[in-house]
Tab-separated table of C-alpha atoms in Angstrom:
chain	number	residue	atom	x	y	z
A	1	UNK	CA	-18.289	-35.138	-146.699
A	2	UNK	CA	-17.695	-31.633	-148.062
A	3	UNK	CA	-17.331	-28.987	-145.343
A	4	UNK	CA	-17.303	-25.241	-146.003
A	5	UNK	CA	-15.299	-23.185	-143.485
A	6	UNK	CA	-15.449	-19.436	-142.896
A	7	UNK	CA	-13.053	-17.259	-140.866
A	8	UNK	CA	-13.234	-13.495	-140.211
A	9	UNK	CA	-12.037	-12.983	-136.645
A	10	UNK	CA	-9.425	-10.339	-137.409
A	11	UNK	CA	-7.950	-8.967	-140.638
A	12	UNK	CA	-8.159	-11.995	-142.910
A	13	UNK	CA	-11.326	-12.976	-144.761
A	14	UNK	CA	-11.056	-16.685	-145.482
A	15	UNK	CA	-13.223	-19.415	-146.973
A	16	UNK	CA	-12.132	-23.027	-147.434
A	17	UNK	CA	-13.498	-26.336	-148.635
A	18	UNK	CA	-12.338	-29.558	-146.993
A	19	UNK	CA	-13.468	-32.952	-148.260
A	20	UNK	CA	-12.764	-36.201	-146.420
A	21	UNK	CA	-9.596	-34.885	-144.796
A	22	UNK	CA	-8.264	-33.116	-147.884
A	23	UNK	CA	-8.108	-29.356	-148.240
A	24	UNK	CA	-9.595	-28.718	-151.693
A	25	UNK	CA	-9.299	-24.936	-151.461
A	26	UNK	CA	-8.197	-22.375	-148.887
A	27	UNK	CA	-8.883	-18.848	-150.088
A	28	UNK	CA	-7.595	-15.968	-147.958
A	29	UNK	CA	-7.900	-12.237	-148.551
A	30	UNK	CA	-5.628	-10.251	-146.270
A	31	UNK	CA	-6.192	-6.633	-145.319
A	32	UNK	CA	-2.620	-5.983	-144.205
A	33	UNK	CA	-2.100	-3.060	-146.577
A	34	UNK	CA	-5.300	-1.370	-145.351
A	35	UNK	CA	-4.064	-1.451	-141.738
A	36	UNK	CA	-0.370	-0.771	-142.322
A	37	UNK	CA	-0.672	3.042	-142.009
A	38	UNK	CA	-2.187	2.552	-138.533
A	39	UNK	CA	0.469	0.117	-137.253
A	40	UNK	CA	-2.143	-2.534	-136.525
A	41	UNK	CA	-5.625	-3.824	-137.236
A	42	UNK	CA	-8.322	-1.150	-137.121
A	43	UNK	CA	-11.550	-2.971	-136.190
A	44	UNK	CA	-14.082	-0.814	-138.018
A	45	UNK	CA	-12.044	-0.817	-141.235
A	46	UNK	CA	-11.624	-4.592	-140.889
A	47	UNK	CA	-15.359	-5.278	-140.466
A	48	UNK	CA	-16.245	-3.226	-143.547
A	49	UNK	CA	-13.588	-5.005	-145.584
A	50	UNK	CA	-14.898	-8.452	-144.560
A	51	UNK	CA	-18.398	-7.533	-145.759
A	52	UNK	CA	-17.011	-6.232	-149.049
A	53	UNK	CA	-14.998	-9.309	-149.991
A	54	UNK	CA	-16.568	-12.374	-148.370
A	55	UNK	CA	-18.690	-13.307	-151.420
A	56	UNK	CA	-15.666	-12.935	-153.696
A	57	UNK	CA	-13.486	-15.072	-151.444
A	58	UNK	CA	-16.193	-17.767	-151.313
A	59	UNK	CA	-16.485	-17.739	-155.145
A	60	UNK	CA	-12.718	-18.115	-155.372
A	61	UNK	CA	-12.793	-21.129	-153.004
A	62	UNK	CA	-15.566	-22.898	-154.909
A	63	UNK	CA	-13.777	-22.271	-158.233
A	64	UNK	CA	-10.430	-23.531	-156.939
A	65	UNK	CA	-12.059	-26.618	-155.394
A	66	UNK	CA	-14.140	-27.413	-158.470
A	67	UNK	CA	-17.220	-27.785	-156.300
A	68	UNK	CA	-20.628	-26.100	-156.269
A	69	UNK	CA	-22.499	-24.639	-153.257
A	70	UNK	CA	-25.188	-27.330	-153.678
A	71	UNK	CA	-22.579	-30.019	-152.891
A	72	UNK	CA	-21.757	-28.663	-149.411
A	73	UNK	CA	-22.690	-31.092	-146.594
A	74	UNK	CA	-21.936	-28.840	-143.597
A	75	UNK	CA	-20.837	-25.272	-142.831
A	76	UNK	CA	-18.509	-24.054	-140.089
A	77	UNK	CA	-17.545	-20.531	-139.005
A	78	UNK	CA	-15.365	-18.991	-136.317
A	79	UNK	CA	-17.437	-17.534	-133.456
A	80	UNK	CA	-14.739	-16.572	-130.904
A	81	UNK	CA	-12.365	-15.083	-129.977
A	82	UNK	CA	-11.704	-11.985	-132.037
A	83	UNK	CA	-13.137	-8.627	-132.936
A	84	UNK	CA	-16.876	-9.058	-132.502
A	85	UNK	CA	-17.830	-6.771	-135.371
A	86	UNK	CA	-15.531	-8.816	-137.633
A	87	UNK	CA	-16.601	-12.239	-136.320
A	88	UNK	CA	-20.280	-11.515	-136.976
A	89	UNK	CA	-19.612	-10.986	-140.698
A	90	UNK	CA	-18.323	-14.514	-141.331
A	91	UNK	CA	-20.521	-16.122	-138.682
A	92	UNK	CA	-23.739	-14.639	-140.084
A	93	UNK	CA	-22.660	-15.442	-143.646
A	94	UNK	CA	-21.994	-19.065	-142.674
A	95	UNK	CA	-25.253	-19.409	-140.737
A	96	UNK	CA	-27.165	-17.941	-143.675
A	97	UNK	CA	-25.544	-20.404	-146.052
A	98	UNK	CA	-26.362	-23.350	-143.759
A	99	UNK	CA	-29.995	-22.304	-143.290
A	100	UNK	CA	-30.519	-21.632	-147.005
A	101	UNK	CA	-29.029	-24.992	-148.009
A	102	UNK	CA	-30.512	-26.846	-145.023
A	103	UNK	CA	-27.187	-28.351	-143.931
A	104	UNK	CA	-25.696	-28.590	-140.397
A	105	UNK	CA	-23.822	-25.595	-138.971
A	106	UNK	CA	-20.833	-25.822	-136.610
A	107	UNK	CA	-19.557	-22.864	-134.535
A	108	UNK	CA	-15.789	-23.008	-134.108
A	109	UNK	CA	-13.362	-21.628	-131.515
A	110	UNK	CA	-10.560	-19.890	-133.406
A	111	UNK	CA	-7.887	-21.004	-130.937
A	112	UNK	CA	-8.903	-24.656	-131.093
A	113	UNK	CA	-8.852	-24.380	-134.900
A	114	UNK	CA	-5.286	-22.992	-134.754
A	115	UNK	CA	-4.251	-25.909	-132.547
A	116	UNK	CA	-5.987	-28.407	-134.859
A	117	UNK	CA	-4.212	-26.823	-137.884
A	118	UNK	CA	-1.053	-28.805	-137.064
A	119	UNK	CA	-2.842	-31.969	-138.199
A	120	UNK	CA	-3.503	-30.603	-141.706
A	121	UNK	CA	-1.501	-32.070	-144.596
A	122	UNK	CA	0.652	-29.444	-146.379
A	123	UNK	CA	-1.195	-27.299	-148.959
A	124	UNK	CA	-1.200	-28.834	-152.423
A	125	UNK	CA	-0.505	-32.350	-151.224
A	126	UNK	CA	-2.899	-35.158	-152.117
A	127	UNK	CA	-2.360	-36.543	-148.669
A	128	UNK	CA	-5.652	-37.071	-146.860
A	129	UNK	CA	-4.196	-38.465	-143.649
A	130	UNK	CA	-3.472	-36.215	-140.652
A	131	UNK	CA	0.080	-34.845	-140.408
A	132	UNK	CA	0.187	-35.835	-136.750
A	133	UNK	CA	-2.144	-37.534	-134.309
A	134	UNK	CA	-2.785	-36.270	-130.771
A	135	UNK	CA	-1.873	-36.253	-127.960
A	136	UNK	CA	0.537	-33.380	-128.330
A	137	UNK	CA	1.481	-30.040	-126.806
A	138	UNK	CA	0.805	-27.105	-129.113
A	139	UNK	CA	2.249	-23.626	-128.848
A	140	UNK	CA	-0.081	-21.053	-130.334
A	141	UNK	CA	1.530	-17.648	-130.817
A	142	UNK	CA	0.001	-14.810	-132.792
A	143	UNK	CA	-0.689	-11.091	-132.641
A	144	UNK	CA	-3.698	-11.565	-130.402
A	145	UNK	CA	-2.914	-14.722	-128.439
A	146	UNK	CA	-0.081	-16.654	-126.946
A	147	UNK	CA	-0.904	-19.917	-125.220
A	148	UNK	CA	0.323	-23.417	-124.654
A	149	UNK	CA	-2.196	-26.250	-125.004
A	150	UNK	CA	-2.438	-29.954	-124.507
A	151	UNK	CA	-4.390	-31.354	-127.456
A	152	UNK	CA	-6.064	-34.766	-127.247
A	153	UNK	CA	-8.416	-34.353	-130.207
A	154	UNK	CA	-11.410	-32.223	-131.230
A	155	UNK	CA	-13.147	-30.790	-128.185
A	156	UNK	CA	-10.302	-31.880	-125.934
A	157	UNK	CA	-8.034	-28.887	-125.537
A	158	UNK	CA	-6.577	-27.870	-122.193
A	159	UNK	CA	-4.625	-24.675	-121.677
A	160	UNK	CA	-1.336	-25.253	-119.866
A	161	UNK	CA	0.029	-21.727	-119.948
A	162	UNK	CA	-0.124	-18.367	-121.678
A	163	UNK	CA	1.131	-14.829	-121.696
A	164	UNK	CA	0.061	-12.765	-118.696
A	165	UNK	CA	0.253	-9.527	-120.688
A	166	UNK	CA	1.207	-8.935	-124.339
A	167	UNK	CA	0.878	-11.622	-127.016
A	168	UNK	CA	4.142	-12.636	-128.740
A	169	UNK	CA	3.023	-11.102	-132.046
A	170	UNK	CA	2.051	-7.908	-130.235
A	171	UNK	CA	5.611	-7.768	-128.849
A	172	UNK	CA	6.963	-8.071	-132.419
A	173	UNK	CA	4.618	-5.271	-133.571
A	174	UNK	CA	5.603	-2.970	-130.712
A	175	UNK	CA	9.319	-3.621	-131.100
A	176	UNK	CA	8.938	-2.923	-134.838
A	177	UNK	CA	7.557	0.502	-133.873
A	178	UNK	CA	10.527	1.066	-131.530
A	179	UNK	CA	12.975	0.146	-134.307
A	180	UNK	CA	11.201	2.211	-136.958
A	181	UNK	CA	10.180	-0.891	-138.916
A	182	UNK	CA	6.840	-1.222	-140.743
A	183	UNK	CA	3.711	-3.192	-139.800
A	184	UNK	CA	3.308	-6.149	-139.518
A	185	UNK	CA	6.206	-6.434	-137.104
A	186	UNK	CA	6.817	-10.192	-137.336
A	187	UNK	CA	8.281	-10.520	-140.828
A	188	UNK	CA	9.998	-7.104	-140.688
A	189	UNK	CA	11.750	-7.762	-137.380
A	190	UNK	CA	12.773	-11.219	-138.649
A	191	UNK	CA	14.224	-9.678	-141.822
A	192	UNK	CA	16.010	-6.967	-139.803
A	193	UNK	CA	17.460	-9.652	-137.505
A	194	UNK	CA	19.286	-11.364	-140.372
A	195	UNK	CA	23.001	-10.965	-139.870
A	196	UNK	CA	22.457	-9.485	-136.414
A	197	UNK	CA	24.117	-10.838	-133.285
A	198	UNK	CA	21.487	-12.540	-131.072
A	199	UNK	CA	23.847	-12.250	-128.109
A	200	UNK	CA	24.446	-8.509	-128.443
A	201	UNK	CA	21.757	-7.706	-125.855
A	202	UNK	CA	20.778	-9.831	-122.859
A	203	UNK	CA	17.029	-9.223	-123.108
A	204	UNK	CA	14.854	-10.872	-120.431
A	205	UNK	CA	13.088	-14.220	-120.847
A	206	UNK	CA	10.290	-13.697	-118.345
A	207	UNK	CA	8.455	-16.615	-116.843
A	208	UNK	CA	5.798	-16.159	-114.203
A	209	UNK	CA	6.737	-17.872	-110.956
A	210	UNK	CA	3.216	-18.628	-109.785
A	211	UNK	CA	2.163	-20.569	-112.859
A	212	UNK	CA	4.556	-22.953	-114.440
A	213	UNK	CA	4.124	-22.240	-118.142
A	214	UNK	CA	2.979	-18.618	-118.053
A	215	UNK	CA	5.200	-16.063	-119.770
A	216	UNK	CA	5.377	-12.273	-119.950
A	217	UNK	CA	6.433	-10.042	-122.837
A	218	UNK	CA	5.701	-6.544	-121.544
A	219	UNK	CA	9.066	-6.225	-119.775
A	220	UNK	CA	10.854	-7.364	-122.928
A	221	UNK	CA	9.284	-4.525	-124.901
A	222	UNK	CA	10.420	-2.022	-122.263
A	223	UNK	CA	13.906	-3.609	-122.197
A	224	UNK	CA	14.172	-3.007	-125.947
A	225	UNK	CA	12.997	0.593	-125.465
A	226	UNK	CA	15.597	1.288	-122.767
A	227	UNK	CA	18.289	-0.754	-124.529
A	228	UNK	CA	18.019	1.436	-127.598
A	229	UNK	CA	17.212	4.840	-126.013
A	230	UNK	CA	18.723	4.635	-122.544
A	231	UNK	CA	16.992	4.038	-119.214
A	232	UNK	CA	13.650	5.726	-118.641
A	233	UNK	CA	13.664	7.409	-122.040
A	234	UNK	CA	10.539	7.632	-124.226
A	235	UNK	CA	10.468	6.160	-127.731
A	236	UNK	CA	10.879	9.632	-129.267
A	237	UNK	CA	14.405	9.822	-127.799
A	238	UNK	CA	17.196	9.284	-130.357
A	239	UNK	CA	18.803	5.857	-130.657
A	240	UNK	CA	21.876	5.478	-128.462
A	241	UNK	CA	25.095	5.944	-130.450
A	242	UNK	CA	26.383	2.649	-131.800
A	243	UNK	CA	22.960	0.974	-131.822
A	244	UNK	CA	22.872	-1.666	-134.551
A	245	UNK	CA	19.243	-2.376	-135.434
A	246	UNK	CA	20.086	-5.900	-136.695
A	247	UNK	CA	21.636	-6.752	-133.309
A	248	UNK	CA	18.620	-5.419	-131.388
A	249	UNK	CA	16.187	-7.295	-133.655
A	250	UNK	CA	18.185	-10.526	-133.456
A	251	UNK	CA	18.534	-10.335	-129.666
A	252	UNK	CA	14.840	-9.567	-129.225
A	253	UNK	CA	13.798	-12.387	-131.566
A	254	UNK	CA	16.115	-14.795	-129.756
A	255	UNK	CA	14.577	-13.861	-126.394
A	256	UNK	CA	11.036	-14.519	-127.658
A	257	UNK	CA	11.923	-17.804	-129.390
A	258	UNK	CA	14.104	-19.063	-126.554
A	259	UNK	CA	11.323	-18.481	-124.016
A	260	UNK	CA	8.526	-19.968	-126.132
A	261	UNK	CA	10.477	-23.082	-127.126
A	262	UNK	CA	11.631	-23.591	-123.551
A	263	UNK	CA	8.115	-23.701	-122.089
A	264	UNK	CA	6.802	-25.817	-124.981
A	265	UNK	CA	9.460	-28.521	-124.691
A	266	UNK	CA	9.266	-28.516	-120.908
A	267	UNK	CA	5.456	-28.890	-120.973
A	268	UNK	CA	5.617	-31.746	-123.493
A	269	UNK	CA	8.101	-33.669	-121.358
A	270	UNK	CA	6.062	-33.055	-118.221
A	271	UNK	CA	2.811	-34.086	-119.937
A	272	UNK	CA	4.470	-37.155	-121.380
A	273	UNK	CA	3.263	-36.545	-124.942
A	274	UNK	CA	5.375	-37.633	-127.931
A	275	UNK	CA	5.018	-34.461	-130.039
A	276	UNK	CA	5.036	-30.675	-129.999
A	277	UNK	CA	3.407	-28.445	-132.608
A	278	UNK	CA	3.731	-24.763	-133.450
A	279	UNK	CA	0.826	-22.691	-134.752
A	280	UNK	CA	-0.359	-19.093	-135.081
A	281	UNK	CA	1.194	-16.311	-137.153
A	282	UNK	CA	4.361	-16.077	-135.038
A	283	UNK	CA	5.005	-19.756	-135.906
A	284	UNK	CA	5.946	-18.536	-139.410
A	285	UNK	CA	9.123	-17.144	-137.819
A	286	UNK	CA	12.104	-19.084	-139.145
A	287	UNK	CA	14.154	-18.818	-135.979
A	288	UNK	CA	11.262	-20.108	-133.850
A	289	UNK	CA	10.803	-23.072	-136.197
A	290	UNK	CA	14.521	-23.910	-136.232
A	291	UNK	CA	14.904	-23.630	-132.477
A	292	UNK	CA	11.793	-25.753	-131.795
A	293	UNK	CA	13.067	-28.453	-134.122
A	294	UNK	CA	16.547	-28.411	-132.606
A	295	UNK	CA	15.517	-28.510	-128.952
A	296	UNK	CA	12.442	-30.695	-129.415
A	297	UNK	CA	14.287	-33.358	-131.350
A	298	UNK	CA	17.164	-33.273	-128.857
A	299	UNK	CA	14.578	-34.377	-126.274
A	300	UNK	CA	13.231	-37.133	-128.511
A	301	UNK	CA	10.028	-35.252	-129.354
A	302	UNK	CA	8.398	-35.223	-132.757
A	303	UNK	CA	8.281	-31.574	-133.880
A	304	UNK	CA	5.341	-30.595	-136.081
A	305	UNK	CA	5.802	-27.288	-137.855
A	306	UNK	CA	2.384	-26.286	-139.162
A	307	UNK	CA	2.715	-25.118	-142.803
A	308	UNK	CA	2.924	-21.277	-142.811
A	309	UNK	CA	-0.310	-21.036	-144.856
A	310	UNK	CA	-2.122	-22.697	-141.938
A	311	UNK	CA	-0.239	-20.749	-139.229
A	312	UNK	CA	-1.703	-17.403	-140.213
A	313	UNK	CA	-5.484	-17.052	-140.159
A	314	UNK	CA	-7.228	-19.338	-142.639
A	315	UNK	CA	-10.496	-21.225	-142.996
A	316	UNK	CA	-9.030	-24.640	-143.822
A	317	UNK	CA	-8.385	-25.171	-140.109
A	318	UNK	CA	-11.984	-24.133	-139.364
A	319	UNK	CA	-13.480	-26.570	-141.897
A	320	UNK	CA	-11.088	-29.363	-140.895
A	321	UNK	CA	-11.897	-29.045	-137.191
A	322	UNK	CA	-15.624	-29.019	-137.952
A	323	UNK	CA	-15.230	-32.129	-140.133
A	324	UNK	CA	-13.354	-33.895	-137.339
A	325	UNK	CA	-16.063	-32.957	-134.840
A	326	UNK	CA	-18.821	-34.154	-137.164
A	327	UNK	CA	-16.944	-37.429	-137.760
A	328	UNK	CA	-16.774	-37.891	-133.995
A	329	UNK	CA	-20.547	-37.435	-133.960
A	330	UNK	CA	-20.595	-34.152	-132.068
A	331	UNK	CA	-24.096	-32.656	-132.176
A	332	UNK	CA	-24.450	-29.569	-134.332
A	333	UNK	CA	-28.139	-28.933	-133.719
A	334	UNK	CA	-28.087	-25.880	-131.500
A	335	UNK	CA	-24.995	-24.241	-132.931
A	336	UNK	CA	-26.979	-21.846	-135.107
A	337	UNK	CA	-27.898	-19.998	-131.914
A	338	UNK	CA	-24.292	-19.469	-130.802
A	339	UNK	CA	-23.213	-15.852	-131.110
A	340	UNK	CA	-19.906	-14.082	-131.632
A	341	UNK	CA	-17.737	-13.367	-128.599
A	342	UNK	CA	-14.529	-11.397	-128.130
A	343	UNK	CA	-13.086	-13.915	-125.711
A	344	UNK	CA	-12.685	-17.667	-125.607
A	345	UNK	CA	-12.462	-19.999	-122.627
A	346	UNK	CA	-9.201	-21.153	-124.207
A	347	UNK	CA	-7.637	-17.669	-124.265
B	1	UNK	CA	-9.189	20.599	-109.947
B	2	UNK	CA	-5.418	20.613	-109.558
B	3	UNK	CA	-3.691	17.578	-111.001
B	4	UNK	CA	-1.868	15.371	-108.507
B	5	UNK	CA	1.561	14.089	-109.477
B	6	UNK	CA	3.502	11.259	-107.913
B	7	UNK	CA	6.748	9.473	-108.699
B	8	UNK	CA	6.673	5.726	-109.325
B	9	UNK	CA	10.263	4.621	-108.677
B	10	UNK	CA	9.661	0.917	-109.403
B	11	UNK	CA	7.059	-1.527	-110.754
B	12	UNK	CA	5.773	-2.133	-107.226
B	13	UNK	CA	4.898	1.536	-106.910
B	14	UNK	CA	2.918	1.309	-110.160
B	15	UNK	CA	1.157	-1.744	-108.774
B	16	UNK	CA	0.351	0.044	-105.484
B	17	UNK	CA	-1.188	2.935	-107.380
B	18	UNK	CA	-3.123	0.427	-109.498
B	19	UNK	CA	-4.487	-1.334	-106.435
B	20	UNK	CA	-5.569	1.966	-104.875
B	21	UNK	CA	-7.256	2.867	-108.136
B	22	UNK	CA	-9.005	-0.507	-108.220
B	23	UNK	CA	-10.412	0.052	-104.748
B	24	UNK	CA	-11.680	3.477	-105.779
B	25	UNK	CA	-13.556	2.146	-108.834
B	26	UNK	CA	-17.320	2.657	-108.779
B	27	UNK	CA	-19.977	1.791	-111.358
B	28	UNK	CA	-19.921	4.456	-114.059
B	29	UNK	CA	-16.438	5.747	-113.219
B	30	UNK	CA	-14.334	6.214	-116.349
B	31	UNK	CA	-10.556	6.102	-115.963
B	32	UNK	CA	-8.572	7.367	-118.934
B	33	UNK	CA	-5.048	5.924	-119.035
B	34	UNK	CA	-2.624	7.892	-121.158
B	35	UNK	CA	1.078	7.404	-121.787
B	36	UNK	CA	3.665	6.140	-124.229
B	37	UNK	CA	4.597	2.583	-125.159
B	38	UNK	CA	6.030	0.850	-122.097
B	39	UNK	CA	4.913	3.590	-119.691
B	40	UNK	CA	3.030	1.065	-117.566
B	41	UNK	CA	-0.615	1.462	-118.625
B	42	UNK	CA	-1.322	-2.270	-118.794
B	43	UNK	CA	0.570	-2.931	-115.542
B	44	UNK	CA	-1.538	-0.286	-113.811
B	45	UNK	CA	-4.756	-1.666	-115.311
B	46	UNK	CA	-3.905	-5.239	-114.282
B	47	UNK	CA	-3.423	-4.233	-110.647
B	48	UNK	CA	-6.567	-2.090	-110.632
B	49	UNK	CA	-8.794	-4.783	-112.143
B	50	UNK	CA	-7.459	-7.415	-109.738
B	51	UNK	CA	-8.062	-5.074	-106.800
B	52	UNK	CA	-11.675	-4.569	-107.881
B	53	UNK	CA	-12.003	-8.087	-106.659
B	54	UNK	CA	-13.022	-10.455	-109.405
B	55	UNK	CA	-9.856	-11.875	-110.922
B	56	UNK	CA	-6.225	-12.698	-110.413
B	57	UNK	CA	-3.784	-10.097	-111.767
B	58	UNK	CA	-2.293	-12.705	-114.142
B	59	UNK	CA	-5.712	-13.225	-115.740
B	60	UNK	CA	-5.836	-9.643	-116.970
B	61	UNK	CA	-4.071	-9.552	-120.341
B	62	UNK	CA	-3.495	-6.807	-122.882
B	63	UNK	CA	-6.799	-6.055	-124.676
B	64	UNK	CA	-4.970	-4.639	-127.715
B	65	UNK	CA	-6.255	-7.364	-130.022
B	66	UNK	CA	-9.882	-7.637	-128.907
B	67	UNK	CA	-10.235	-3.891	-128.065
B	68	UNK	CA	-12.369	-4.490	-124.958
B	69	UNK	CA	-12.537	-7.156	-122.259
B	70	UNK	CA	-14.947	-7.393	-119.360
B	71	UNK	CA	-13.963	-8.600	-115.884
B	72	UNK	CA	-16.114	-9.617	-112.929
B	73	UNK	CA	-15.653	-7.779	-109.634
B	74	UNK	CA	-17.206	-5.163	-107.445
B	75	UNK	CA	-17.787	-3.270	-109.619
B	76	UNK	CA	-17.377	-5.167	-112.892
B	77	UNK	CA	-14.666	-3.571	-115.002
B	78	UNK	CA	-14.496	-2.977	-118.746
B	79	UNK	CA	-10.854	-2.841	-119.919
B	80	UNK	CA	-10.471	-1.065	-123.252
B	81	UNK	CA	-7.483	-0.473	-125.510
B	82	UNK	CA	-8.243	2.368	-127.921
B	83	UNK	CA	-4.879	2.114	-129.717
B	84	UNK	CA	-6.441	0.613	-132.851
B	85	UNK	CA	-9.640	2.654	-133.000
B	86	UNK	CA	-9.956	4.934	-135.977
B	87	UNK	CA	-12.018	7.615	-134.249
B	88	UNK	CA	-14.141	8.378	-131.156
B	89	UNK	CA	-17.156	7.450	-133.317
B	90	UNK	CA	-15.711	3.981	-133.895
B	91	UNK	CA	-15.721	3.406	-130.140
B	92	UNK	CA	-19.394	4.385	-129.930
B	93	UNK	CA	-20.148	2.173	-132.978
B	94	UNK	CA	-18.745	-0.818	-131.093
B	95	UNK	CA	-21.580	-0.334	-128.612
B	96	UNK	CA	-19.799	1.721	-125.969
B	97	UNK	CA	-21.776	4.860	-125.195
B	98	UNK	CA	-22.880	6.597	-121.982
B	99	UNK	CA	-20.188	4.843	-119.945
B	100	UNK	CA	-20.889	7.098	-116.937
B	101	UNK	CA	-24.308	5.461	-116.550
B	102	UNK	CA	-22.656	2.185	-115.548
B	103	UNK	CA	-23.174	-0.567	-114.591
B	104	UNK	CA	-19.423	-1.082	-114.960
B	105	UNK	CA	-16.330	0.909	-114.184
B	106	UNK	CA	-14.242	1.510	-117.295
B	107	UNK	CA	-10.451	1.607	-117.719
B	108	UNK	CA	-9.310	2.866	-121.119
B	109	UNK	CA	-5.739	2.633	-122.397
B	110	UNK	CA	-4.776	5.183	-125.078
B	111	UNK	CA	-7.900	7.104	-124.037
B	112	UNK	CA	-6.567	10.313	-125.637
B	113	UNK	CA	-7.385	8.761	-129.030
B	114	UNK	CA	-11.117	8.687	-128.283
B	115	UNK	CA	-11.450	11.561	-125.803
B	116	UNK	CA	-14.485	13.011	-127.613
B	117	UNK	CA	-16.473	9.822	-126.888
B	118	UNK	CA	-15.742	9.953	-123.152
B	119	UNK	CA	-17.621	11.783	-120.397
B	120	UNK	CA	-16.057	15.012	-119.089
B	121	UNK	CA	-16.255	13.632	-115.557
B	122	UNK	CA	-13.432	11.115	-115.929
B	123	UNK	CA	-10.273	10.373	-114.001
B	124	UNK	CA	-7.300	10.878	-116.274
B	125	UNK	CA	-4.092	9.062	-115.323
B	126	UNK	CA	-1.068	10.130	-117.366
B	127	UNK	CA	1.993	7.910	-117.146
B	128	UNK	CA	5.365	9.121	-118.375
B	129	UNK	CA	8.881	7.749	-118.579
B	130	UNK	CA	10.863	9.776	-116.048
B	131	UNK	CA	13.874	9.616	-113.813
B	132	UNK	CA	14.037	7.406	-111.714
B	133	UNK	CA	11.341	5.372	-113.507
B	134	UNK	CA	7.799	6.629	-114.092
B	135	UNK	CA	5.697	9.608	-113.168
B	136	UNK	CA	1.925	9.503	-112.808
B	137	UNK	CA	-0.325	12.548	-113.031
B	138	UNK	CA	-3.932	12.140	-111.968
B	139	UNK	CA	-6.600	14.674	-112.841
B	140	UNK	CA	-10.337	14.662	-112.149
B	141	UNK	CA	-12.840	16.152	-114.604
B	142	UNK	CA	-15.915	16.264	-112.356
B	143	UNK	CA	-17.429	15.228	-109.028
B	144	UNK	CA	-17.385	11.420	-109.473
B	145	UNK	CA	-13.778	11.362	-110.619
B	146	UNK	CA	-12.807	13.885	-107.914
B	147	UNK	CA	-14.170	11.521	-105.258
B	148	UNK	CA	-12.183	8.666	-106.792
B	149	UNK	CA	-9.020	10.796	-106.874
B	150	UNK	CA	-9.461	11.647	-103.170
B	151	UNK	CA	-9.903	7.943	-102.379
B	152	UNK	CA	-6.693	7.098	-104.249
B	153	UNK	CA	-4.712	9.887	-102.537
B	154	UNK	CA	-5.903	8.727	-99.154
B	155	UNK	CA	-4.266	5.319	-99.495
B	156	UNK	CA	-1.185	5.812	-101.713
């Protein structure tokens, strides 16, 4: 079965083709450079860009896969969560394709797709088998979302915890602004942290008392602000004398990774699952990957590090999840009538 | 209308102001939250939305990524983050016009970025880093927001 996947929930336009468990092509066009001057994704610019490039990205996917549109057996597109004016571009394109070719259409939750991404074989491999089988506990951390999920298979995702304020990637972006580093914050803060002392600053690891696996990042951002400018100073204030940016970046990164890995490992042990998985753009962070492996394996857990190409937004995860749902016999009849939504029940 | 300024010495004070604001929300009231990174805009919004009655404070998360989130309550509240909007027109293009006609109350972070798309009768809350912690300045732009400001002053 050849499944076409489409993803346009934020600033990546992506089209992928997945056939019988193998990713034949995963084309992604990023808009990072368009948004960099603004320090983040600008929704109206993003929506226009999706419309401009989606046909080109689809052509690229078909070429790379060596398949033709007439061979597609089903189409899937992300419907939520995300920027509604961006989601509708890919969703409408996918619905149009499905109607024109008279093939089933599957509407996909972006967060479930990110969780499912950990089962994908690495890009370029001929491996058709899943990289890991549920049950597992997945940490999903990106610029828009940070949540912890128990995954038992397609359609069976339960949220265990999440951020109560800023997403982890949002914290990286905001700290990048405080340190005068460019957008996107994740890779730039990670690069700045190299050689820095992660113990130079005792930044907070904030867990929410009322709910076991909930975390908070807004206080961390303010701690970085005050740690570099002095208490109750605005971000325009000069850096305190002796501030070493590498030390601040390393200490901040350590606080984020320490907290996220802690809740993930703890939840996996409590849930009694044999594996943990990391997904979402923040899961590209090298320190997060290393720490998860170290602490997870020390507890006897299998640690699945989703390949970076499937951590950031992509359509392979969308097509793969749809294929898994169709294999399980999930009905796809009424999904053409599902519309785009900013929020997800999983968020 | 003269602006009203109060000191917020700790996060609990921010939360108290937020709760008072939440109780003063009415359909069609627009609250413009202004202030720098880490000044407490989201903290204030979380407390206000929870106090409007529909959700737990922990369920209100930063809307930076999705731009706008709607919460149940009395009244329902639309929580907007304008940080990533290119222009006031972009906000209107997303389907948000004539906010003062309701049916929701609206809380907007980084509202100064889209001021031209907002009604003149809005309650502006400016948060600033200050000694000992934060300072809030509230200013009404018309009769509806003036009534809300009075209601907030009466309980804080």
